[in-house]
Coordinates of C-alpha atoms and ligand atoms in Angstrom, one line a residue:
X1 CA -84.8 -20.6 43.1
X2 CA -83.1 -17.5 43.6
X3 CA -79.9 -17.1 41.9
X4 CA -77.7 -16.8 45.0
X5 CA -79.3 -20.4 45.9
X6 CA -78.6 -21.3 42.4
X7 CA -75.0 -20.3 42.0
X8 CA -74.0 -21.6 46.0
X9 CA -76.1 -25.5 44.9
X10 CA -73.0 -25.3 41.8
X11 CA -70.3 -23.4 43.2
X12 CA -68.3 -26.7 43.5
X13 CA -68.5 -26.9 40.3
X14 CA -67.8 -23.5 39.2
X15 CA -64.7 -24.1 41.3
X16 CA -64.0 -27.6 39.3
X17 CA -64.3 -26.2 36.2
X18 CA -61.8 -23.1 37.0
X19 CA -58.3 -23.4 35.5
X20 CA -56.9 -21.3 38.4
X21 CA -55.9 -23.5 41.4
X22 CA -58.4 -22.9 44.2
X23 CA -58.2 -24.5 47.6
X24 CA -59.1 -24.4 50.9
X25 CA -57.2 -25.4 54.2
X26 CA -58.5 -25.2 58.0
X27 CA -57.1 -25.0 61.2
X28 CA -53.6 -24.3 62.5
X29 CA -52.1 -27.1 60.3
X30 CA -53.5 -25.9 57.0
X31 CA -55.3 -29.3 56.7
X32 CA -56.5 -29.3 53.0
X33 CA -60.2 -29.5 52.9
X34 CA -60.6 -28.6 49.5
X35 CA -58.2 -28.5 46.4
X36 CA -59.7 -28.0 42.9
X37 CA -58.5 -29.9 39.8
X38 CA -56.1 -26.6 38.4
X39 CA -55.0 -26.9 41.9
X40 CA -53.9 -30.9 42.0
X41 CA -52.5 -30.2 38.7
X42 CA -50.6 -27.2 40.0
X43 CA -49.2 -29.4 42.9
X44 CA -48.8 -32.5 40.5
X45 CA -50.9 -34.1 43.2
X46 CA -54.1 -36.6 43.5
X47 CA -57.1 -35.8 45.5
X48 CA -55.0 -38.2 48.3
X49 CA -53.7 -34.6 49.2
X50 CA -57.2 -34.2 51.0
X51 CA -57.9 -34.2 54.6
X52 CA -54.0 -34.1 55.0
X53 CA -52.1 -31.1 56.4
X54 CA -50.8 -28.8 53.7
X55 CA -46.9 -29.8 54.3
X56 CA -47.6 -33.3 54.0
X57 CA -49.6 -33.7 51.2
X58 CA -47.3 -30.8 49.6
X59 CA -44.2 -31.6 51.3
X60 CA -41.9 -29.9 49.1
X61 CA -43.8 -26.8 49.7
X62 CA -41.5 -26.7 53.1
X63 CA -39.0 -24.4 53.3
X64 CA -41.2 -21.9 50.8
X65 CA -43.1 -18.9 51.7
X66 CA -46.3 -20.5 51.2
X67 CA -47.0 -22.3 54.9
X68 CA -46.0 -19.5 56.8
X69 CA -48.4 -17.6 54.9
X70 CA -51.1 -19.3 55.4
X71 CA -50.5 -19.8 58.8
X72 CA -50.3 -16.0 59.1
X73 CA -53.5 -15.3 57.5
X74 CA -55.0 -18.0 59.5
X75 CA -53.8 -16.3 62.7
X76 CA -54.2 -12.7 61.7
X77 CA -57.0 -12.5 59.4
X78 CA -55.4 -10.0 57.3
X79 CA -55.4 -11.2 53.6
X80 CA -52.4 -11.8 51.6
X81 CA -52.0 -10.7 48.0
X82 CA -49.0 -11.5 45.6
X83 CA -48.7 -10.7 41.7
X84 CA -46.0 -13.2 41.6
X85 CA -44.6 -15.5 44.3
X86 CA -42.3 -18.5 43.4
X87 CA -43.6 -22.2 44.0
X88 CA -41.0 -25.0 43.3
X89 CA -43.2 -28.3 42.9
X90 CA -42.8 -31.6 41.7
X91 CA -44.9 -32.2 38.8
X92 CA -44.3 -35.8 36.9
X93 CA -41.6 -36.6 39.3
X94 CA -39.9 -33.1 38.7
X95 CA -39.3 -30.1 40.8
X96 CA -39.9 -27.4 38.4
X97 CA -40.4 -23.2 39.2
X98 CA -43.8 -22.1 39.0
X99 CA -45.0 -18.5 39.7
X100 CA -48.4 -17.4 40.6
X101 CA -50.6 -14.3 41.3
X102 CA -52.4 -15.6 44.0
X103 CA -54.7 -14.4 47.3
X104 CA -54.6 -16.0 50.5
X105 CA -58.4 -14.9 52.4
X106 CA -59.4 -15.9 55.9
X107 CA -62.8 -17.7 56.0
X108 CA -64.7 -16.8 58.9
X109 CA -68.2 -18.7 60.7
X110 CA -71.1 -17.0 61.7
X111 CA -69.3 -15.9 64.9
X112 CA -66.8 -14.2 62.9
X113 CA -64.1 -17.2 63.9
X114 CA -61.3 -17.2 61.5
X115 CA -61.5 -21.4 60.6
X116 CA -59.7 -21.9 57.5
X117 CA -58.1 -19.7 54.6
X118 CA -59.1 -19.7 50.9
X119 CA -56.7 -19.6 48.7
X120 CA -56.6 -18.7 44.9
X121 CA -53.9 -18.1 42.5
X122 CA -53.6 -17.6 38.6
X123 CA -50.4 -19.7 37.3
X124 CA -48.3 -16.4 35.7
X125 CA -44.9 -18.6 34.9
X126 CA -45.1 -18.0 31.4
X127 CA -45.6 -14.3 31.6
X128 CA -42.9 -14.2 34.4
X129 CA -40.6 -16.3 32.4
X130 CA -41.6 -14.0 29.1
X131 CA -40.5 -10.8 31.1
X132 CA -37.2 -12.3 32.3
X133 CA -36.3 -13.1 28.6
X134 CA -37.2 -9.5 27.4
X135 CA -35.5 -8.0 30.6
X136 CA -32.2 -10.5 29.7
X137 CA -32.3 -9.3 26.1
X138 CA -32.6 -5.7 27.4
X139 CA -29.4 -6.6 29.7
X140 CA -27.7 -8.3 27.0
X141 CA -28.5 -5.0 24.4
X142 CA -27.4 -2.8 26.8
X143 CA -24.1 -5.0 27.5
X144 CA -23.6 -5.3 23.7
X145 CA -23.5 -1.5 23.5
X146 CA -21.5 -0.8 26.7
X147 CA -19.1 -2.9 24.9
X148 CA -19.3 -1.8 21.4
X149 CA -16.1 -0.5 19.4
X150 CA -18.1 2.3 18.1
X151 CA -20.8 4.8 19.6
X152 CA -24.3 3.7 20.1
X153 CA -26.9 5.4 21.7
X154 CA -30.8 5.2 21.9
X155 CA -32.8 7.9 22.1
X156 CA -36.7 7.2 22.9
X157 CA -39.7 9.2 21.9
X158 CA -40.3 12.2 20.1
X159 CA -38.3 14.5 22.6
X160 CA -35.4 11.7 21.9
X161 CA -34.5 11.1 25.7
X162 CA -31.2 9.7 26.1
X163 CA -32.2 5.9 27.2
X164 CA -28.6 4.3 26.2
X165 CA -25.5 5.9 25.4
X166 CA -22.3 3.9 25.6
X167 CA -18.8 5.5 26.6
X168 CA -17.6 5.9 23.2
X169 CA -21.0 7.9 22.6
X170 CA -20.5 10.0 25.7
X171 CA -16.4 11.1 24.5
X172 CA -18.3 11.4 21.0
X173 CA -20.5 14.3 22.4
X174 CA -18.1 15.3 24.1
X175 CA -20.3 15.5 27.4
X176 CA -20.7 13.7 30.9
X177 CA -22.8 10.8 31.6
X178 CA -25.3 12.9 33.4
X179 CA -26.5 13.3 29.7
X180 CA -28.4 9.9 30.1
X181 CA -32.2 10.2 30.8
X182 CA -32.4 13.6 29.5
X183 CA -33.7 15.0 26.4
X184 CA -30.6 15.0 23.5
X185 CA -31.0 18.7 23.1
X186 CA -31.2 19.4 27.1
X187 CA -28.2 17.4 27.5
X188 CA -25.8 18.3 24.3
X189 CA -27.4 22.3 23.7
X190 CA -24.3 23.0 21.6
X191 CA -25.5 20.5 18.5
X192 CA -28.7 22.4 18.4
X193 CA -29.3 24.4 14.9
X194 CA -26.6 22.0 13.0
X195 CA -29.4 20.3 11.4
X196 CA -29.4 17.1 13.3
X197 CA -33.0 17.8 15.0
X198 CA -34.2 17.9 11.4
X199 CA -32.7 14.7 10.3
X200 CA -33.7 12.9 13.3
X201 CA -37.2 14.1 13.3
X202 CA -37.2 12.5 9.5
X203 CA -36.0 9.1 11.0
X204 CA -38.7 9.9 13.5
X205 CA -41.4 10.4 11.1
X206 CA -41.1 8.2 8.2
X207 CA -38.9 5.3 9.7
X208 CA -36.0 5.6 6.8
X209 CA -32.5 5.4 8.0
X210 CA -30.0 8.1 7.5
X211 CA -26.3 7.8 6.9
X212 CA -23.9 10.7 7.2
X213 CA -20.1 10.2 6.1
X214 CA -17.3 13.0 7.4
X215 CA -20.3 15.2 8.1
X216 CA -18.9 18.5 10.3
X217 CA -20.4 18.9 13.3
X218 CA -19.4 21.3 15.9
X219 CA -19.0 19.7 19.5
X220 CA -17.6 20.2 22.7
X221 CA -14.0 19.4 23.2
X222 CA -11.6 20.1 26.0
X223 CA -14.0 22.9 27.1
X224 CA -14.4 24.7 23.8
X225 CA -16.3 23.9 20.7
X226 CA -14.4 22.1 17.7
X227 CA -15.2 21.0 14.8
X228 CA -15.1 17.4 14.2
X229 CA -15.9 15.1 11.4
X230 CA -18.6 12.2 12.2
X231 CA -19.7 8.7 10.0
X232 CA -23.0 7.9 11.5
X233 CA -26.5 5.9 11.3
X234 CA -29.6 7.1 12.3
X235 CA -32.0 4.2 12.1
X236 CA -35.8 3.9 13.7
X237 CA -36.6 2.2 16.4
X238 CA -39.8 0.4 16.6
X239 CA -41.9 -1.6 18.9
X240 CA -43.5 -4.8 18.5
X241 CA -46.7 -2.8 16.3
X242 CA -44.1 -1.5 14.0
X243 CA -44.7 2.2 15.6
X244 CA -41.5 4.1 15.9
X245 CA -40.6 4.5 19.8
X246 CA -37.3 6.0 18.8
X247 CA -33.7 6.1 16.9
X248 CA -30.7 4.1 17.3
X249 CA -27.5 6.4 16.2
X250 CA -24.3 4.8 15.6
X251 CA -21.2 6.6 15.0
X252 CA -17.8 7.1 14.6
X253 CA -15.2 10.3 15.1
X254 CA -13.5 10.2 12.1
X255 CA -11.9 13.6 12.6
X256 CA -7.9 12.3 12.7
X257 CA -8.6 10.4 9.8
X258 CA -10.1 13.5 7.7
X259 CA -7.4 16.0 8.7
X260 CA -4.9 13.6 7.9
X261 CA -6.0 13.7 4.3
X262 CA -6.8 17.2 4.2
X263 CA -3.0 17.7 5.0
X264 CA -2.0 15.2 2.2
X265 CA -4.3 17.1 -0.2
X266 CA -3.4 20.2 0.6
X267 CA 0.0 19.1 0.6
X268 CA -0.7 17.4 -2.9
X269 CA -2.4 20.7 -4.0
X270 CA 1.0 22.9 -2.9
X271 CA 2.9 19.9 -4.8
X272 CA 0.9 20.6 -8.0
X273 CA 1.5 24.6 -7.7
X274 CA 5.2 23.9 -7.3
X275 CA 5.0 21.6 -10.2
X276 CA 2.6 24.0 -12.4
X277 CA 5.3 26.3 -11.9
X278 CA 8.0 24.5 -13.2
X279 CA 9.8 24.7 -16.7
X280 CA 10.4 21.3 -17.2
X281 CA 7.6 18.9 -17.6
X282 CA 6.6 16.8 -14.4
X283 CA 5.0 13.3 -14.5
X284 CA 3.6 11.3 -11.7
X285 CA 3.0 7.3 -12.5
X286 CA 1.5 4.7 -10.3
X287 CA 3.6 1.7 -9.2
X288 CA 2.7 -0.1 -12.8
X289 CA 3.7 2.8 -14.5
X290 CA -0.1 4.3 -15.2
X291 CA 0.4 8.0 -15.4
X292 CA -2.2 9.8 -12.8
X293 CA -0.8 13.2 -13.0
X294 CA 0.8 15.7 -15.8
X295 CA 2.2 19.4 -14.8
X296 CA 0.7 22.3 -16.7
X297 CA 4.2 22.3 -19.0
X298 CA 3.3 19.3 -20.3
X299 CA -0.2 20.0 -21.1
X300 CA 1.3 23.5 -22.9
X301 CA 4.1 21.5 -24.8
X302 CA 2.2 18.8 -26.1
X303 CA -1.5 20.3 -26.3
X304 CA -2.9 17.4 -25.3
X305 CA -5.2 16.3 -22.5
X306 CA -5.3 14.0 -20.2
X307 CA -7.8 11.6 -22.0
X308 CA -5.5 11.8 -25.0
X309 CA -2.1 10.6 -23.3
X310 CA -3.3 8.5 -20.2
X311 CA -2.7 4.3 -20.5
X312 CA -0.2 4.2 -23.2
X313 CA -1.4 6.9 -25.1
X314 CA 1.8 9.2 -24.4
X315 CA 4.4 6.8 -26.1
X316 CA 2.6 8.3 -29.5
X317 CA 4.0 11.6 -28.7
X318 CA 7.4 9.9 -29.1
X319 CA 9.8 9.6 -31.9
X320 CA 9.0 6.6 -33.4
X321 CA 13.0 5.6 -33.9
X322 CA 13.3 6.5 -30.4
X323 CA 9.5 5.2 -28.7
X324 CA 11.2 1.5 -28.2
X325 CA 14.4 2.3 -26.8
X326 CA 12.5 4.8 -24.4
X327 CA 10.0 1.5 -23.9
X328 CA 12.2 -1.0 -23.5
X329 CA 14.2 1.4 -20.7
X330 CA 10.9 2.4 -18.8
X331 CA 9.9 -1.4 -18.1
X332 CA 13.3 -2.3 -17.4
X333 CA 12.8 0.4 -14.6
X334 CA 9.0 -0.7 -13.6
X335 CA 10.3 -4.4 -12.9
X336 CA 13.7 -3.4 -11.4
X337 CA 13.0 -0.1 -9.3
X338 CA 16.3 1.2 -11.0
X339 CA 16.4 4.9 -12.3
X340 CA 15.0 5.7 -15.6
X341 CA 17.2 7.8 -18.0
X342 CA 16.8 8.4 -21.3
X343 CA 17.1 10.6 -23.9
X344 CA 14.3 10.9 -26.5
X345 CA 12.4 13.2 -29.3
X346 CA 9.0 13.9 -28.2
X347 CA 6.7 15.9 -30.3
X348 CA 5.7 19.7 -29.9
X349 CA 2.0 20.0 -30.3
X350 CA 1.6 23.1 -31.9
X351 CA 4.4 23.3 -34.6
X352 CA 4.3 19.3 -35.0
X353 CA 8.3 19.1 -34.4
X354 CA 10.4 16.6 -32.5
X355 CA 12.3 18.4 -29.7
X356 CA 15.1 16.5 -27.7
X357 CA 14.0 15.7 -23.9
X358 CA 16.2 14.0 -21.5
X359 CA 13.4 12.0 -19.7
X360 CA 14.0 10.6 -15.9
X361 CA 12.1 8.9 -13.4
X362 CA 12.8 7.9 -9.9
X363 CA 10.6 5.4 -7.6
X364 CA 8.9 6.8 -4.1
X365 CA 8.8 4.1 -1.7
X366 CA 6.3 3.7 1.4
X367 CA 7.9 2.9 4.7
X368 CA 7.4 -0.8 4.0
X369 CA 9.8 0.0 0.9
X370 CA 7.5 -0.5 -1.9
X371 CA 7.5 1.4 -4.7
X372 CA 4.0 3.4 -4.5
X373 CA 5.0 5.7 -7.2
X374 CA 7.5 7.3 -9.9
X375 CA 8.4 10.6 -10.0
X376 CA 9.6 11.5 -13.5
X377 CA 10.5 14.5 -15.6
X378 CA 11.1 15.6 -19.3
X379 CA 14.0 18.2 -19.5
X380 CA 14.6 20.6 -22.4
X381 CA 18.0 19.3 -23.8
X382 CA 17.0 19.8 -27.2
X383 CA 19.7 23.1 -27.7
X384 CA 22.5 20.4 -26.1
X385 CA 21.6 18.4 -28.6
X386 CA 21.8 20.6 -31.4
X387 CA 25.4 22.0 -29.8
X388 CA 26.5 18.3 -29.8
X389 CA 25.4 17.6 -33.5
X390 CA 27.3 20.7 -34.1
X391 CA 30.4 19.1 -32.1
X392 CA 30.0 16.0 -33.8
X393 CA 29.9 17.3 -37.1
X394 CA 33.0 19.7 -36.4
X395 CA 34.9 16.6 -35.1
X396 CA 33.8 14.6 -38.2
X397 CA 35.2 16.9 -40.5
X398 CA 38.0 17.8 -38.4
X399 CA 39.1 14.4 -37.8
X400 CA 38.7 13.4 -41.1
X401 CA 41.0 16.4 -42.5
X402 CA 43.6 15.5 -40.1
X403 CA 43.9 11.8 -41.1
X404 CA 45.3 12.6 -44.9
X405 CA 47.8 15.0 -43.7
X406 CA 48.9 12.5 -40.5
X407 CA 49.4 9.3 -43.0
X408 CA 51.4 11.7 -45.1
X409 CA 53.7 12.9 -42.3
X410 CA 53.9 9.3 -41.1
X411 CA 55.4 8.4 -44.3
X412 CA 57.6 11.2 -44.7
X413 CA 58.7 10.3 -41.1
X414 CA 59.5 6.8 -42.5
X415 CA 61.3 7.7 -45.0
X416 CA 63.8 10.1 -42.9
X417 CA 63.9 7.6 -40.8
X418 CA 65.7 5.1 -43.1
X419 CA 67.6 8.2 -44.6
X420 CA 68.8 8.7 -41.2
X421 CA 69.9 5.3 -40.3
X422 CA 72.6 5.4 -43.7
X423 CA 74.1 8.4 -42.0
X424 CA 74.4 6.9 -38.3
X425 CA 76.9 9.7 -36.7
X426 CA 73.4 11.7 -35.9
X427 CA 71.9 10.4 -33.0
X428 CA 70.1 13.6 -32.1
X429 CA 68.3 13.0 -35.0
X430 CA 67.2 9.4 -34.7
X431 CA 65.9 11.0 -31.4
X432 CA 63.6 13.5 -32.3
X433 CA 62.6 11.2 -35.6
X434 CA 61.5 8.6 -32.8
X435 CA 59.6 10.9 -30.5
X436 CA 58.1 12.6 -33.5
X437 CA 56.9 9.3 -34.6
X438 CA 55.3 8.2 -30.9
X439 CA 53.8 11.2 -31.3
X440 CA 52.3 10.6 -34.6
X441 CA 51.3 7.3 -33.5
X442 CA 49.5 9.0 -30.4
X443 CA 47.6 11.6 -32.8
X444 CA 47.0 8.7 -35.2
X445 CA 45.5 7.1 -32.1
X446 CA 43.3 10.3 -31.2
X447 CA 41.9 10.8 -34.6
X448 CA 41.0 6.9 -35.4
X449 CA 38.9 7.0 -32.2
X450 CA 37.0 10.6 -33.4
X451 CA 36.7 8.8 -36.7
X452 CA 35.4 5.8 -35.1
X453 CA 32.7 7.8 -33.4
X454 CA 31.6 9.6 -36.2
X455 CA 31.3 6.8 -38.1
X456 CA 29.1 5.2 -35.4
X457 CA 27.3 8.3 -35.3
X458 CA 26.3 8.1 -39.0
X459 CA 25.8 3.8 -38.8
X460 CA 28.9 3.3 -41.0
X461 CA 30.6 1.1 -38.7
X462 CA 30.4 -2.0 -40.8
X463 CA 31.9 -5.3 -39.7
X464 CA 34.0 -8.0 -41.6
X465 CA 33.3 -11.4 -40.0
X466 CA 35.4 -14.5 -39.9
X467 CA 36.3 -16.9 -37.6
X468 CA 39.1 -16.2 -35.4
X469 CA 41.1 -18.2 -32.6
X470 CA 40.2 -16.1 -29.8
X471 CA 43.4 -16.6 -27.9
X472 CA 45.7 -15.5 -30.8
X473 CA 44.0 -12.5 -31.8
X474 CA 44.8 -11.9 -28.0
X475 CA 48.5 -12.5 -28.2
X476 CA 48.7 -10.2 -31.6
X477 CA 46.7 -7.3 -29.9
X478 CA 49.3 -7.8 -27.3
X479 CA 52.0 -6.3 -29.7
X480 CA 50.2 -3.5 -30.5
X481 CA 50.3 -2.4 -26.9
X482 CA 53.7 -0.5 -25.8
X483 CA 53.8 -2.3 -22.3
X484 CA 57.4 -3.1 -22.3
X485 CA 57.7 -3.9 -18.3
X486 CA 54.1 -5.6 -18.3
X487 CA 53.5 -9.0 -17.4
X488 CA 50.7 -9.8 -19.5
X489 CA 49.6 -13.2 -19.6
X490 CA 46.7 -15.2 -21.4
X491 CA 44.7 -18.1 -19.8
X492 CA 41.8 -19.9 -20.5
X493 CA 40.4 -21.5 -23.0
X494 CA 43.1 -21.0 -25.8
X495 CA 41.4 -23.0 -28.5
X496 CA 37.8 -21.5 -28.2
X497 CA 37.6 -19.0 -31.7
X498 CA 34.6 -17.0 -32.8
X499 CA 32.9 -15.8 -36.0
X500 CA 33.9 -12.0 -35.7
X501 CA 35.6 -8.9 -37.1
X502 CA 39.4 -9.5 -36.0
X503 CA 40.1 -5.9 -37.1
X504 CA 37.3 -4.6 -34.5
X505 CA 37.7 -6.9 -31.6
X506 CA 41.9 -6.5 -31.8
X507 CA 40.7 -2.7 -31.4
X508 CA 38.3 -3.8 -28.6
X509 CA 41.2 -5.2 -26.7
X510 CA 44.0 -2.7 -27.7
X511 CA 41.8 -0.3 -25.6
X512 CA 40.8 -2.5 -22.9
X513 CA 44.5 -3.2 -22.4
X514 CA 45.8 0.1 -22.9
X515 CA 43.6 1.6 -20.4
X516 CA 44.6 -1.4 -18.2
X517 CA 48.5 0.2 -18.5
X518 CA 47.2 3.4 -18.1
X519 CA 45.0 3.5 -15.0
X520 CA 47.0 0.9 -13.4
X521 CA 50.0 1.6 -13.2
X522 CA 51.4 0.0 -10.4
X523 CA 50.1 -3.2 -11.1
X524 CA 52.6 -4.0 -13.7
X525 CA 50.5 -7.0 -14.4
X526 CA 47.7 -7.9 -16.8
X527 CA 45.4 -11.5 -17.0
X528 CA 43.4 -11.4 -20.1
X529 CA 41.3 -14.8 -20.0
X530 CA 39.0 -16.8 -22.8
X531 CA 36.2 -18.9 -21.2
X532 CA 32.9 -20.5 -23.0
X533 CA 30.0 -19.5 -21.3
X534 CA 27.0 -20.9 -22.6
X535 CA 26.4 -20.2 -26.3
X536 CA 29.2 -17.3 -25.8
X537 CA 32.8 -16.9 -25.2
X538 CA 33.7 -14.4 -22.3
X539 CA 36.9 -12.2 -22.4
X540 CA 38.1 -10.7 -19.7
X541 CA 40.9 -8.3 -19.1
X542 CA 41.9 -7.8 -15.6
X543 CA 44.6 -5.3 -13.7
X544 CA 45.5 -5.2 -10.0
X545 CA 44.8 -1.0 -10.4
X546 CA 43.0 1.1 -7.9
X547 CA 39.4 0.0 -9.3
X548 CA 36.6 2.2 -10.0
X549 CA 34.0 3.5 -7.6
X550 CA 30.2 1.9 -8.2
X551 CA 28.5 5.4 -8.7
X552 CA 31.3 5.8 -11.9
X553 CA 30.4 2.6 -13.2
X554 CA 27.3 2.7 -14.8
X555 CA 28.8 5.8 -17.0
X556 CA 32.2 4.3 -18.0
X557 CA 30.5 3.3 -21.6
X558 CA 29.4 7.1 -22.0
X559 CA 30.5 9.6 -25.1
X560 CA 33.5 11.6 -23.3
X561 CA 33.1 10.0 -19.7
X562 CA 36.3 10.1 -17.6
X563 CA 36.5 9.4 -14.2
X564 CA 38.5 11.7 -13.2
X565 CA 38.2 14.2 -15.8
X566 CA 39.6 17.8 -13.9
X567 CA 42.7 17.0 -12.5
X568 CA 44.0 13.8 -14.1
X569 CA 47.6 13.7 -15.5
X570 CA 46.2 10.6 -18.0
X571 CA 45.4 12.1 -21.5
X572 CA 42.5 10.6 -23.2
X573 CA 39.3 11.6 -25.0
X574 CA 36.6 9.5 -23.2
X575 CA 36.0 7.9 -26.2
X576 CA 37.8 4.4 -26.2
X577 CA 35.1 2.6 -23.9
X578 CA 32.0 4.2 -26.0
X579 CA 33.4 2.7 -29.1
X580 CA 34.3 -0.5 -27.4
X581 CA 30.9 -1.1 -26.4
X582 CA 29.5 -0.1 -29.7
X583 CA 31.6 -2.7 -31.4
X584 CA 30.7 -5.5 -29.1
X585 CA 26.6 -4.8 -28.8
X586 CA 27.2 -5.0 -33.2
X587 CA 28.4 -8.7 -32.4
X588 CA 25.3 -9.4 -30.7
X589 CA 27.3 -9.2 -27.2
X590 CA 27.6 -7.5 -23.9
X591 CA 30.0 -5.3 -22.2
X592 CA 30.5 -4.2 -18.3
X593 CA 32.8 -3.8 -15.8
X594 CA 33.4 -5.9 -12.2
X595 CA 35.8 -3.5 -9.9
X596 CA 36.0 -2.2 -6.3
X597 CA 38.1 0.0 -5.5
X598 CA 41.6 -0.9 -4.2
X599 CA 40.6 -4.3 -6.0
X600 CA 41.5 -3.5 -9.2
X601 CA 39.6 -4.1 -12.5
X602 CA 37.9 -6.8 -14.6
X603 CA 37.0 -5.5 -17.6
X604 CA 34.8 -8.1 -19.7
X605 CA 32.7 -8.8 -23.1
X606 CA 31.1 -11.5 -24.4
X607 CA 30.7 -12.9 -28.0
X608 CA 28.6 -15.0 -29.6
X609 CA 30.1 -18.4 -31.0
Ligands
ADP701 P1 39.9 7.8 -22.0 O1 40.8 6.5 -21.7 O2 40.0 8.2 -23.0 O3 39.6 8.6 -20.7 P2 38.0 5.3 -22.0 O4 36.2 5.8 -22.7 O5 38.9 4.2 -22.5 O6 38.6 6.8 -22.0 O7 38.0 5.2 -20.6 C1 36.9 6.0 -19.5 C2 37.2 6.3 -18.4 O8 37.3 4.9 -17.6 C3 38.7 6.6 -18.0 O9 38.5 8.2 -18.2 C4 38.9 5.9 -16.7 O10 38.9 7.1 -15.8 C5 38.2 5.2 -16.4 N1 38.9 3.6 -16.7 C6 39.1 2.9 -17.8 N2 39.8 1.6 -17.7 C7 40.4 1.8 -16.6 C8 40.9 0.9 -15.4 N3 41.6 -0.2 -16.2 N4 40.8 1.0 -14.5 C9 40.7 2.1 -13.9 N5 39.7 3.4 -14.4 C10 39.8 3.0 -15.6

């Protein structure tokens, strides 16, 4: 049998075996003459459709394009071909969407008249859906890139055609959107010759990711070429076979941050230069008190390196006797934010000698009012200290030498006054002797103060403690105070007693009450109160005088400090409160003042019970 005959006789078997739908319709109504298994499956129908017009057999096709297309091919004889046409078919009772690649071919009889249409189709639903998924994900990618908060672009092929670039990238390049679709360096010739070609080429050939931080680039900005700084990543783009097809670039323009940092670095450098040229030692610590910087003078003086003094190494340079006090003050400042100020001896690295310096540090705050650093200095006060020492020595000797003749003078005056009493007619002499006595008392107080300071300096002020009822001591001491027209009241816990040196505490009281008389002359009233606070007795001396400005209060107890040292009519050496402080601290108590200008002052001290 010839092959064509053999083929014709098995034609239907071949059609039946095909996995692609094949069917034949005849006549105007497109009666289904034949439909292979694949067709019936695709339609979701049985062979009952054979012999029926297609719209009757597959009614869900009504309203879709196929019946019209069939009838057109039938009427015109022009075949119809489609790559992927949509068909909504009811399969298994559910209407589903399919896509077919198909051909409608007119069938002619021997006379050439059209009697039907042969349709063969291929189900491309999966293919179409896969392509749609790819398109969807590409659209998602483009959307994501467009909305990304950083500059992103995709450069395709070896010529780096700008396939996608979001607004941020266009802005970063400093060009217009017309760069899209062009090779990168054609659209952005300004970027040529700055090494980017090589970097991109490396990514394209090796597939390695390249990351750059703060890389300078000259790019168009406002019609000029400006230097900008960029952080960016080049990442190779690969297709499903792993072949590199382009580069994805992600970038951020960090020019402003870099410039701001450079400005800060610049001003820091300037500050360092200033600090290095200063004759004072300068240092900076972080908020926790760890040293970050010392100026040149510090290293010259101490002959150290940063590594030797970092952490807490600096404390070794302090004189052992001064270390603890400085350390305590520094920790106090760190925890409170108070100015740090302390005198101590610092070791000179070249001579090994300890020299006196005044250490000072103030906190530096940020905009949120938090301490971010401490700025400190050490000022050389060695000469000053030596002069002070010489002065102290002189005062010590002079006051000591004055004491003996003063005592003799006082005794002589007492003797003279007794003699005068026997001759009452000499009134004038009595007045002179009284005045001399007063002056000698005054002189005596001054010399006592000076002697006390000398003793304190030499650590010779010893305490002879005994139990004392405080109110009694207060009353006795008021007898010493020459305040004739003052009302002095003692109130509070009048039975409270403490173990103290009565002579020294009397000295403190005389000082405080005398001060109230001296500095609050208008008020004429002084209240002394005694109370128990916890383990302490608290004694307060309250006056109703002019008070003391806040900024002066912290120095009141310093040696030789007087609030109004210039124009004051009131005599004094500025030693009384200093001596009081020393006496009270030797008793283990505290002394301070509460005062507001215009509202009087309350000097108080505590004594352990
Ligand atoms: P002096 O009285 O010798 O000056 P003090 O050490 O006793 O020294 O006092 C230091 C300074 O404190 C005084 O110069 C004075 O300005 C101030 N001061 C002391 N007591 C009072 C007070 N009750 N009211 C106002 N100012 C006072």
